[in-house]
Amino acid sequence: AFQQDITERKEAEFGLERERERLQRLLDRINGLIGDVTEIVVTADSTEDIYERAVGRIGDDDAISRAWIGEYDPGARVVRPRTGGDDTVDLANEDAAPLAKAVEEQSLARLDDSLAAPLRCQADEAGVVIPLTYRRTTYGVLAVYSRSQSFDEEETTVLRALGRSIGAAVNDLLSKQTVTTDTVIDI
């Protein structure tokens, strides 16, 4: 009985050490990703620049197989991919339900292989779609796919933060364009 107690304790200690190492690797990876994307959104001079550079950096992460950003058009209720595809997604389409949820509820949604392009996951992928929001406005979505992970709570928390950062940067750029326009409109 004495040896069994020690064995259980050693197994628990070993399990804690593995979890500590996993979290440290995750923290190191996430810190680099957040720092790089934050720099991108601060230095970008157009929404296209934000979209392309952010998707490029997110896609460079070893755990990510691919990513794309789509711009939301609330009038037409569609999402038009700006990076990584040309297929416009109609939010009224049943196959786009996760995307519609992400946009309308401003919440993360999981993707699978039963969806239409460009949302569809490949057979060995997990995917999530994150709204790009600032306050109550949704500017678009960020879709991220991985073959090596299933997007646990830590990962999705970071992706939500990235979505808010990108959304705030897009809002800032659009606000600057409005303030600095040379066009005069007579009403």
Short mmCIF file of C-alpha atoms in Angstrom, two decimals:
data_model
loop_
_atom_site.label_atom_id
_atom_site.label_comp_id
_atom_site.label_asym_id
_atom_site.label_seq_id
_atom_site.Cartn_x
_atom_site.Cartn_y
_atom_site.Cartn_z
CA ALA A 1 0.00 0.00 0.00
CA PHE A 2 2.88 2.35 0.80
CA GLN A 3 4.47 1.83 -2.64
CA GLN A 4 1.14 2.31 -4.39
CA ASP A 5 0.72 5.70 -2.67
CA ILE A 6 4.19 6.77 -3.84
CA THR A 7 3.51 5.53 -7.36
CA GLU A 8 0.26 7.50 -7.57
CA ARG A 9 2.00 10.60 -6.25
CA LYS A 10 4.86 10.23 -8.76
CA GLU A 11 2.37 9.75 -11.61
CA ALA A 12 0.52 12.86 -10.52
CA GLU A 13 3.79 14.84 -10.33
CA PHE A 14 4.79 13.60 -13.78
CA GLY A 15 1.38 14.57 -15.17
CA LEU A 16 1.68 18.05 -13.66
CA GLU A 17 5.15 18.49 -15.15
CA ARG A 18 3.92 17.49 -18.63
CA GLU A 19 1.01 19.92 -18.33
CA ARG A 20 3.37 22.69 -17.18
CA GLU A 21 5.65 22.06 -20.18
CA ARG A 22 2.67 22.05 -22.59
CA LEU A 23 1.39 25.34 -21.20
CA GLN A 24 4.87 26.91 -21.41
CA ARG A 25 5.18 25.91 -25.10
CA LEU A 26 1.69 27.27 -25.74
CA LEU A 27 2.49 30.52 -23.94
CA ASP A 28 5.73 31.00 -25.90
CA ARG A 29 3.96 30.37 -29.21
CA ILE A 30 1.00 32.60 -28.36
CA ASN A 31 3.16 35.47 -27.12
CA GLY A 32 4.98 35.51 -30.45
CA LEU A 33 1.73 35.35 -32.42
CA ILE A 34 0.01 38.09 -30.42
CA GLY A 35 3.06 40.35 -30.55
CA ASP A 36 3.43 39.94 -34.30
CA VAL A 37 -0.26 40.48 -35.09
CA THR A 38 -0.39 43.50 -32.77
CA GLU A 39 2.56 45.02 -34.62
CA ILE A 40 0.82 44.33 -37.94
CA VAL A 41 -2.43 46.02 -36.93
CA VAL A 42 -0.60 49.04 -35.52
CA THR A 43 1.64 49.60 -38.55
CA ALA A 44 -0.79 48.72 -41.36
CA ASP A 45 -2.00 51.54 -43.58
CA SER A 46 -5.00 49.80 -45.19
CA THR A 47 -7.50 47.07 -44.42
CA GLU A 48 -6.02 44.97 -47.23
CA ASP A 49 -2.61 45.28 -45.57
CA ILE A 50 -4.05 44.18 -42.22
CA TYR A 51 -5.85 41.22 -43.77
CA GLU A 52 -2.93 39.96 -45.85
CA ARG A 53 -0.24 40.40 -43.21
CA ALA A 54 -2.35 39.01 -40.35
CA VAL A 55 -3.37 35.91 -42.33
CA GLY A 56 0.24 35.45 -43.42
CA ARG A 57 1.51 35.57 -39.86
CA ILE A 58 -1.24 33.36 -38.46
CA GLY A 59 -0.66 30.87 -41.29
CA ASP A 60 3.08 30.80 -40.47
CA ASP A 61 2.31 29.32 -37.05
CA ASP A 62 3.35 25.65 -36.97
CA ALA A 63 0.04 24.57 -35.45
CA ILE A 64 -2.06 26.29 -38.15
CA SER A 65 -2.58 24.61 -41.52
CA ARG A 66 -4.34 27.57 -43.17
CA ALA A 67 -6.30 30.74 -42.45
CA TRP A 68 -8.39 33.30 -44.32
CA ILE A 69 -10.25 36.53 -43.63
CA GLY A 70 -13.62 37.43 -45.07
CA GLU A 71 -15.24 40.86 -45.06
CA TYR A 72 -18.85 41.08 -43.85
CA ASP A 73 -21.43 42.97 -45.93
CA PRO A 74 -24.43 43.50 -43.60
CA GLY A 75 -26.67 44.84 -46.38
CA ALA A 76 -26.32 41.73 -48.53
CA ARG A 77 -25.75 39.39 -45.52
CA VAL A 78 -22.71 37.83 -47.17
CA VAL A 79 -19.06 37.31 -46.32
CA ARG A 80 -16.57 37.90 -49.14
CA PRO A 81 -13.18 36.26 -48.63
CA ARG A 82 -10.44 38.87 -48.86
CA THR A 83 -7.63 36.36 -48.46
CA GLY A 84 -7.53 32.65 -49.24
CA GLY A 85 -10.47 32.22 -51.59
CA ASP A 86 -13.01 33.73 -53.95
CA ASP A 87 -16.25 32.05 -52.86
CA THR A 88 -18.71 34.55 -51.39
CA VAL A 89 -20.68 32.97 -48.54
CA ASP A 90 -24.38 33.79 -48.22
CA LEU A 91 -25.30 33.78 -44.52
CA ALA A 92 -28.85 32.72 -45.37
CA ASN A 93 -27.47 29.43 -46.76
CA GLU A 94 -27.87 26.49 -44.37
CA ASP A 95 -24.26 25.40 -45.01
CA ALA A 96 -23.07 28.74 -43.61
CA ALA A 97 -24.78 28.39 -40.21
CA PRO A 98 -21.51 28.52 -38.18
CA LEU A 99 -20.43 31.63 -40.05
CA ALA A 100 -23.83 33.26 -39.56
CA LYS A 101 -23.62 32.46 -35.83
CA ALA A 102 -20.15 33.99 -35.58
CA VAL A 103 -21.26 37.18 -37.33
CA GLU A 104 -24.66 37.63 -35.71
CA GLU A 105 -23.74 36.60 -32.17
CA GLN A 106 -20.17 37.93 -32.34
CA SER A 107 -18.95 34.60 -31.03
CA LEU A 108 -16.50 31.90 -32.04
CA ALA A 109 -17.97 29.01 -34.03
CA ARG A 110 -16.48 25.63 -34.88
CA LEU A 111 -16.21 24.42 -38.47
CA ASP A 112 -16.33 20.88 -39.88
CA ASP A 113 -16.08 18.99 -43.17
CA SER A 114 -19.83 19.13 -43.91
CA LEU A 115 -19.81 22.84 -44.79
CA ALA A 116 -19.59 24.57 -48.16
CA ALA A 117 -16.38 26.15 -49.45
CA PRO A 118 -14.53 28.15 -48.22
CA LEU A 119 -15.65 27.10 -44.73
CA ARG A 120 -15.19 23.36 -45.20
CA CYS A 121 -12.52 21.62 -43.15
CA GLN A 122 -10.52 18.88 -44.77
CA ALA A 123 -11.02 15.42 -43.28
CA ASP A 124 -8.07 15.71 -40.89
CA GLU A 125 -8.58 19.36 -39.89
CA ALA A 126 -10.28 21.21 -37.07
CA GLY A 127 -11.48 24.72 -37.79
CA VAL A 128 -12.90 27.77 -36.07
CA VAL A 129 -14.27 31.06 -37.31
CA ILE A 130 -13.78 34.19 -35.22
CA PRO A 131 -15.64 37.47 -35.78
CA LEU A 132 -13.55 40.60 -36.37
CA THR A 133 -15.40 43.02 -34.15
CA TYR A 134 -15.08 46.40 -32.55
CA ARG A 135 -17.71 47.21 -29.98
CA ARG A 136 -20.98 46.12 -31.59
CA THR A 137 -19.80 46.21 -35.19
CA THR A 138 -18.64 43.11 -37.05
CA TYR A 139 -16.27 43.88 -39.91
CA GLY A 140 -15.57 40.34 -40.98
CA VAL A 141 -14.38 36.92 -39.88
CA LEU A 142 -11.11 35.10 -39.41
CA ALA A 143 -11.23 31.38 -40.21
CA VAL A 144 -8.38 29.25 -38.84
CA TYR A 145 -7.71 25.56 -39.50
CA SER A 146 -5.32 23.10 -37.90
CA ARG A 147 -4.29 19.49 -38.46
CA SER A 148 -2.42 19.17 -35.17
CA GLN A 149 -4.90 20.48 -32.62
CA SER A 150 -8.58 20.83 -31.89
CA PHE A 151 -8.58 24.45 -30.64
CA ASP A 152 -8.88 24.13 -26.88
CA GLU A 153 -9.98 26.91 -24.54
CA GLU A 154 -6.55 28.58 -24.39
CA GLU A 155 -6.25 28.69 -28.19
CA THR A 156 -9.77 30.02 -28.74
CA THR A 157 -9.26 32.73 -26.11
CA VAL A 158 -6.19 33.96 -28.00
CA LEU A 159 -7.98 33.79 -31.35
CA ARG A 160 -10.89 35.84 -29.95
CA ALA A 161 -8.40 38.45 -28.75
CA LEU A 162 -6.80 38.53 -32.20
CA GLY A 163 -10.25 38.98 -33.76
CA ARG A 164 -10.93 41.95 -31.50
CA SER A 165 -7.51 43.45 -32.28
CA ILE A 166 -8.00 43.13 -36.02
CA GLY A 167 -11.55 44.50 -35.73
CA ALA A 168 -10.33 47.51 -33.74
CA ALA A 169 -7.60 48.17 -36.31
CA VAL A 170 -10.11 48.02 -39.18
CA ASN A 171 -12.40 50.40 -37.28
CA ASP A 172 -9.51 52.78 -36.71
CA LEU A 173 -8.52 52.77 -40.38
CA LEU A 174 -12.10 53.34 -41.53
CA SER A 175 -12.48 56.18 -39.01
CA LYS A 176 -9.27 57.80 -40.28
CA GLN A 177 -10.49 57.55 -43.87
CA THR A 178 -13.76 59.22 -42.92
CA VAL A 179 -12.03 62.06 -41.05
CA THR A 180 -9.39 62.71 -43.73
CA THR A 181 -11.55 62.47 -46.85
CA ASP A 182 -11.36 65.24 -49.45
CA THR A 183 -14.88 64.62 -50.71
CA VAL A 184 -17.68 67.04 -49.88
CA ILE A 185 -21.26 65.84 -50.01
CA ASP A 186 -24.08 68.35 -50.44
CA ILE A 187 -27.28 67.34 -48.70
#
